[in-house]
Amino acid sequence: MIECQPTSLFSWNFTVSGISSGAVTVKYDWHQEAGRIDGAQMAYDIRKEGMFSGHWTLEQDGHVVSDARKPSAMIRCFEVTGEGVEFTLRACSAMTRAYEIILNQEVVGTISPNHAFTRRATVECADAIPEHLQLFSFWLVGLTWRRSANSAAAS
């Protein structure tokens, strides 16, 4: 089980524990939908492929190792490909912040906040999804949470 905790009360960056390579940080760029996954044994950059694009890449040393596409702006869902696996990351329901990871039409994992009023979260996933793709999935889910919080604050 992977535990994700915000680095501070108002931060969207997270300290992540419970993975085999040791603790990592999941970071969001302040001005754009990009970020980084950083740890002692892993370093990945996350880039968005264009301002109005629904396509993100996970890169290591300048090489794309995974990508995620949002098939529709209206649905909280991503199609993720990398490391020989293709899976879907989608919201469990319209009324929740929890997401499920679906591989071969079977739920193999979940990403969910620890309770309704926190950004602390837990990732539980089968070994069929490599840890760095679980972290990439968490980053995408955190992005949707951040978007939702920003639009609520603007209202």
PDB file of C-alpha atoms in Angstrom:
ATOM      1  CA  MET A   1       0.000   0.000   0.000  1.00  0.00           C
ATOM      2  CA  ILE A   2       1.304   3.448  -0.944  1.00  0.00           C
ATOM      3  CA  GLU A   3       0.647   6.358   1.417  1.00  0.00           C
ATOM      4  CA  CYS A   4       0.592   9.921   0.014  1.00  0.00           C
ATOM      5  CA  GLN A   5       0.774  12.917   2.333  1.00  0.00           C
ATOM      6  CA  PRO A   6       0.863  16.607   1.327  1.00  0.00           C
ATOM      7  CA  THR A   7       4.206  18.227   2.119  1.00  0.00           C
ATOM      8  CA  SER A   8       2.391  21.058   3.939  1.00  0.00           C
ATOM      9  CA  LEU A   9      -1.111  22.215   4.778  1.00  0.00           C
ATOM     10  CA  PHE A  10      -1.660  24.176   1.563  1.00  0.00           C
ATOM     11  CA  SER A  11       0.634  22.254  -0.782  1.00  0.00           C
ATOM     12  CA  TRP A  12      -0.350  20.044  -3.707  1.00  0.00           C
ATOM     13  CA  ASN A  13       3.051  18.328  -3.562  1.00  0.00           C
ATOM     14  CA  PHE A  14       3.178  14.977  -1.774  1.00  0.00           C
ATOM     15  CA  THR A  15       5.621  12.827   0.144  1.00  0.00           C
ATOM     16  CA  VAL A  16       4.987   9.213  -0.786  1.00  0.00           C
ATOM     17  CA  SER A  17       5.946   6.171   1.277  1.00  0.00           C
ATOM     18  CA  GLY A  18       5.385   2.454   1.014  1.00  0.00           C
ATOM     19  CA  ILE A  19       7.162   1.770  -2.264  1.00  0.00           C
ATOM     20  CA  SER A  20      10.100  -0.563  -2.746  1.00  0.00           C
ATOM     21  CA  SER A  21      12.596   2.136  -3.794  1.00  0.00           C
ATOM     22  CA  GLY A  22      12.034   4.257  -0.672  1.00  0.00           C
ATOM     23  CA  ALA A  23      10.225   7.542  -0.156  1.00  0.00           C
ATOM     24  CA  VAL A  24       9.617   9.811  -3.141  1.00  0.00           C
ATOM     25  CA  THR A  25       8.111  13.215  -3.749  1.00  0.00           C
ATOM     26  CA  VAL A  26       5.308  13.817  -6.218  1.00  0.00           C
ATOM     27  CA  LYS A  27       5.401  17.429  -7.393  1.00  0.00           C
ATOM     28  CA  TYR A  28       3.149  19.679  -9.464  1.00  0.00           C
ATOM     29  CA  ASP A  29       4.370  22.625 -11.493  1.00  0.00           C
ATOM     30  CA  TRP A  30       2.841  25.816 -10.152  1.00  0.00           C
ATOM     31  CA  HIS A  31       1.859  27.312 -13.537  1.00  0.00           C
ATOM     32  CA  GLN A  32       1.177  24.396 -15.832  1.00  0.00           C
ATOM     33  CA  GLU A  33      -0.071  20.836 -15.770  1.00  0.00           C
ATOM     34  CA  ALA A  34       3.374  19.279 -15.489  1.00  0.00           C
ATOM     35  CA  GLY A  35       5.389  17.855 -12.633  1.00  0.00           C
ATOM     36  CA  ARG A  36       7.960  15.446 -11.334  1.00  0.00           C
ATOM     37  CA  ILE A  37       8.308  12.205  -9.396  1.00  0.00           C
ATOM     38  CA  ASP A  38      11.576  12.304  -7.475  1.00  0.00           C
ATOM     39  CA  GLY A  39      13.313   9.860  -5.157  1.00  0.00           C
ATOM     40  CA  ALA A  40      16.693   8.379  -4.342  1.00  0.00           C
ATOM     41  CA  GLN A  41      16.277   5.628  -6.949  1.00  0.00           C
ATOM     42  CA  MET A  42      13.823   7.183  -9.392  1.00  0.00           C
ATOM     43  CA  ALA A  43      13.416  10.467 -11.224  1.00  0.00           C
ATOM     44  CA  TYR A  44      10.656  11.116 -13.751  1.00  0.00           C
ATOM     45  CA  ASP A  45       9.383  14.256 -15.416  1.00  0.00           C
ATOM     46  CA  ILE A  46       5.719  14.642 -16.314  1.00  0.00           C
ATOM     47  CA  ARG A  47       4.895  16.860 -19.283  1.00  0.00           C
ATOM     48  CA  LYS A  48       1.677  17.927 -20.911  1.00  0.00           C
ATOM     49  CA  GLU A  49       1.783  17.749 -24.698  1.00  0.00           C
ATOM     50  CA  GLY A  50       0.069  21.089 -25.325  1.00  0.00           C
ATOM     51  CA  MET A  51      -1.956  23.728 -23.558  1.00  0.00           C
ATOM     52  CA  PHE A  52      -5.337  22.329 -24.614  1.00  0.00           C
ATOM     53  CA  SER A  53      -4.190  18.742 -24.965  1.00  0.00           C
ATOM     54  CA  GLY A  54      -5.422  15.843 -22.875  1.00  0.00           C
ATOM     55  CA  HIS A  55      -2.090  14.027 -23.258  1.00  0.00           C
ATOM     56  CA  TRP A  56       0.669  13.699 -20.650  1.00  0.00           C
ATOM     57  CA  THR A  57       3.962  11.820 -20.811  1.00  0.00           C
ATOM     58  CA  LEU A  58       6.076  10.282 -18.080  1.00  0.00           C
ATOM     59  CA  GLU A  59       9.742  10.683 -19.010  1.00  0.00           C
ATOM     60  CA  GLN A  60      12.972   9.320 -17.589  1.00  0.00           C
ATOM     61  CA  ASP A  61      16.269  10.806 -18.790  1.00  0.00           C
ATOM     62  CA  GLY A  62      14.461  12.440 -21.731  1.00  0.00           C
ATOM     63  CA  HIS A  63      12.815   9.215 -22.917  1.00  0.00           C
ATOM     64  CA  VAL A  64       9.055   8.630 -22.753  1.00  0.00           C
ATOM     65  CA  VAL A  65       8.322   5.575 -20.604  1.00  0.00           C
ATOM     66  CA  SER A  66       4.553   6.044 -20.318  1.00  0.00           C
ATOM     67  CA  ASP A  67       1.772   8.259 -21.540  1.00  0.00           C
ATOM     68  CA  ALA A  68      -1.737   9.090 -20.434  1.00  0.00           C
ATOM     69  CA  ARG A  69      -4.572  10.383 -22.543  1.00  0.00           C
ATOM     70  CA  LYS A  70      -7.843  11.864 -21.394  1.00  0.00           C
ATOM     71  CA  PRO A  71     -10.369  10.660 -23.991  1.00  0.00           C
ATOM     72  CA  SER A  72     -12.968  13.282 -23.048  1.00  0.00           C
ATOM     73  CA  ALA A  73     -12.839  16.587 -21.223  1.00  0.00           C
ATOM     74  CA  MET A  74     -16.218  15.756 -19.689  1.00  0.00           C
ATOM     75  CA  ILE A  75     -15.291  12.414 -18.086  1.00  0.00           C
ATOM     76  CA  ARG A  76     -12.801  11.857 -15.263  1.00  0.00           C
ATOM     77  CA  CYS A  77     -10.912   9.082 -17.000  1.00  0.00           C
ATOM     78  CA  PHE A  78      -7.419   8.464 -18.390  1.00  0.00           C
ATOM     79  CA  GLU A  79      -6.024   5.771 -20.668  1.00  0.00           C
ATOM     80  CA  VAL A  80      -2.484   4.966 -19.486  1.00  0.00           C
ATOM     81  CA  THR A  81       0.108   3.020 -21.492  1.00  0.00           C
ATOM     82  CA  GLY A  82       3.631   2.007 -20.520  1.00  0.00           C
ATOM     83  CA  GLU A  83       5.945  -0.836 -19.507  1.00  0.00           C
ATOM     84  CA  GLY A  84       3.942  -3.300 -21.603  1.00  0.00           C
ATOM     85  CA  VAL A  85       0.624  -2.574 -19.856  1.00  0.00           C
ATOM     86  CA  GLU A  86      -2.418  -0.575 -20.879  1.00  0.00           C
ATOM     87  CA  PHE A  87      -4.948   0.325 -18.241  1.00  0.00           C
ATOM     88  CA  THR A  88      -7.755   2.739 -17.509  1.00  0.00           C
ATOM     89  CA  LEU A  89      -7.808   5.126 -14.590  1.00  0.00           C
ATOM     90  CA  ARG A  90     -11.345   6.344 -13.901  1.00  0.00           C
ATOM     91  CA  ALA A  91     -13.426   7.907 -11.164  1.00  0.00           C
ATOM     92  CA  CYS A  92     -15.386   5.336  -9.166  1.00  0.00           C
ATOM     93  CA  SER A  93     -18.515   7.495  -9.341  1.00  0.00           C
ATOM     94  CA  ALA A  94     -19.620  11.029 -10.112  1.00  0.00           C
ATOM     95  CA  MET A  95     -19.876  11.871  -6.411  1.00  0.00           C
ATOM     96  CA  THR A  96     -16.499  10.676  -5.151  1.00  0.00           C
ATOM     97  CA  ARG A  97     -12.834  11.617  -5.481  1.00  0.00           C
ATOM     98  CA  ALA A  98     -11.795   7.947  -5.492  1.00  0.00           C
ATOM     99  CA  TYR A  99     -10.435   6.387  -8.683  1.00  0.00           C
ATOM    100  CA  GLU A 100     -10.047   2.802  -9.797  1.00  0.00           C
ATOM    101  CA  ILE A 101      -7.336   1.239 -11.944  1.00  0.00           C
ATOM    102  CA  ILE A 102      -8.766  -1.171 -14.491  1.00  0.00           C
ATOM    103  CA  LEU A 103      -6.622  -3.716 -16.324  1.00  0.00           C
ATOM    104  CA  ASN A 104      -8.238  -6.140 -18.779  1.00  0.00           C
ATOM    105  CA  GLN A 105     -11.719  -5.063 -17.610  1.00  0.00           C
ATOM    106  CA  GLU A 106     -10.884  -5.934 -14.001  1.00  0.00           C
ATOM    107  CA  VAL A 107     -10.347  -3.508 -11.117  1.00  0.00           C
ATOM    108  CA  VAL A 108      -6.765  -4.082  -9.928  1.00  0.00           C
ATOM    109  CA  GLY A 109      -6.317  -0.980  -7.802  1.00  0.00           C
ATOM    110  CA  THR A 110      -7.760   2.111  -6.187  1.00  0.00           C
ATOM    111  CA  ILE A 111      -6.564   5.611  -5.431  1.00  0.00           C
ATOM    112  CA  SER A 112      -8.620   7.343  -2.784  1.00  0.00           C
ATOM    113  CA  PRO A 113      -8.431  10.136  -0.240  1.00  0.00           C
ATOM    114  CA  ASN A 114      -8.244   8.934   3.358  1.00  0.00           C
ATOM    115  CA  HIS A 115     -11.463  10.839   4.105  1.00  0.00           C
ATOM    116  CA  ALA A 116     -13.636  13.553   2.572  1.00  0.00           C
ATOM    117  CA  PHE A 117     -11.779  16.591   3.917  1.00  0.00           C
ATOM    118  CA  THR A 118      -8.147  15.740   3.213  1.00  0.00           C
ATOM    119  CA  ARG A 119      -5.616  15.448   0.423  1.00  0.00           C
ATOM    120  CA  ARG A 120      -3.933  12.527   2.190  1.00  0.00           C
ATOM    121  CA  ALA A 121      -4.443   9.489   0.019  1.00  0.00           C
ATOM    122  CA  THR A 122      -3.820   5.789  -0.343  1.00  0.00           C
ATOM    123  CA  VAL A 123      -2.920   3.832  -3.459  1.00  0.00           C
ATOM    124  CA  GLU A 124      -3.675   0.115  -3.333  1.00  0.00           C
ATOM    125  CA  CYS A 125      -2.784  -1.772  -6.491  1.00  0.00           C
ATOM    126  CA  ALA A 126      -1.835  -5.202  -7.789  1.00  0.00           C
ATOM    127  CA  ASP A 127       1.762  -5.853  -8.799  1.00  0.00           C
ATOM    128  CA  ALA A 128       0.631  -6.032 -12.450  1.00  0.00           C
ATOM    129  CA  ILE A 129       0.972  -2.227 -12.503  1.00  0.00           C
ATOM    130  CA  PRO A 130       4.610  -1.136 -11.929  1.00  0.00           C
ATOM    131  CA  GLU A 131       5.132   1.256  -9.006  1.00  0.00           C
ATOM    132  CA  HIS A 132       6.201   4.206 -11.169  1.00  0.00           C
ATOM    133  CA  LEU A 133       2.956   3.851 -13.159  1.00  0.00           C
ATOM    134  CA  GLN A 134       1.011   3.758  -9.891  1.00  0.00           C
ATOM    135  CA  LEU A 135       2.749   7.019  -8.933  1.00  0.00           C
ATOM    136  CA  PHE A 136       2.013   8.504 -12.374  1.00  0.00           C
ATOM    137  CA  SER A 137      -1.633   7.493 -11.873  1.00  0.00           C
ATOM    138  CA  PHE A 138      -1.662   9.155  -8.457  1.00  0.00           C
ATOM    139  CA  TRP A 139      -0.199  12.307 -10.032  1.00  0.00           C
ATOM    140  CA  LEU A 140      -3.033  12.325 -12.606  1.00  0.00           C
ATOM    141  CA  VAL A 141      -5.660  11.849  -9.887  1.00  0.00           C
ATOM    142  CA  GLY A 142      -4.076  14.647  -7.835  1.00  0.00           C
ATOM    143  CA  LEU A 143      -4.264  16.841 -10.923  1.00  0.00           C
ATOM    144  CA  THR A 144      -8.034  16.296 -11.132  1.00  0.00           C
ATOM    145  CA  TRP A 145      -8.359  17.086  -7.421  1.00  0.00           C
ATOM    146  CA  ARG A 146      -6.322  20.255  -7.878  1.00  0.00           C
ATOM    147  CA  ARG A 147      -8.400  21.331 -10.883  1.00  0.00           C
ATOM    148  CA  SER A 148     -11.588  20.771  -8.890  1.00  0.00           C
ATOM    149  CA  ALA A 149     -10.287  22.737  -5.894  1.00  0.00           C
ATOM    150  CA  ASN A 150      -9.160  25.613  -8.122  1.00  0.00           C
ATOM    151  CA  SER A 151     -12.506  25.820  -9.910  1.00  0.00           C
ATOM    152  CA  ALA A 152     -14.378  25.727  -6.584  1.00  0.00           C
ATOM    153  CA  ALA A 153     -12.185  28.529  -5.228  1.00  0.00           C
ATOM    154  CA  ALA A 154     -12.834  30.619  -8.346  1.00  0.00           C
ATOM    155  CA  SER A 155     -16.615  30.310  -7.912  1.00  0.00           C
TER     156      SER A 155
END
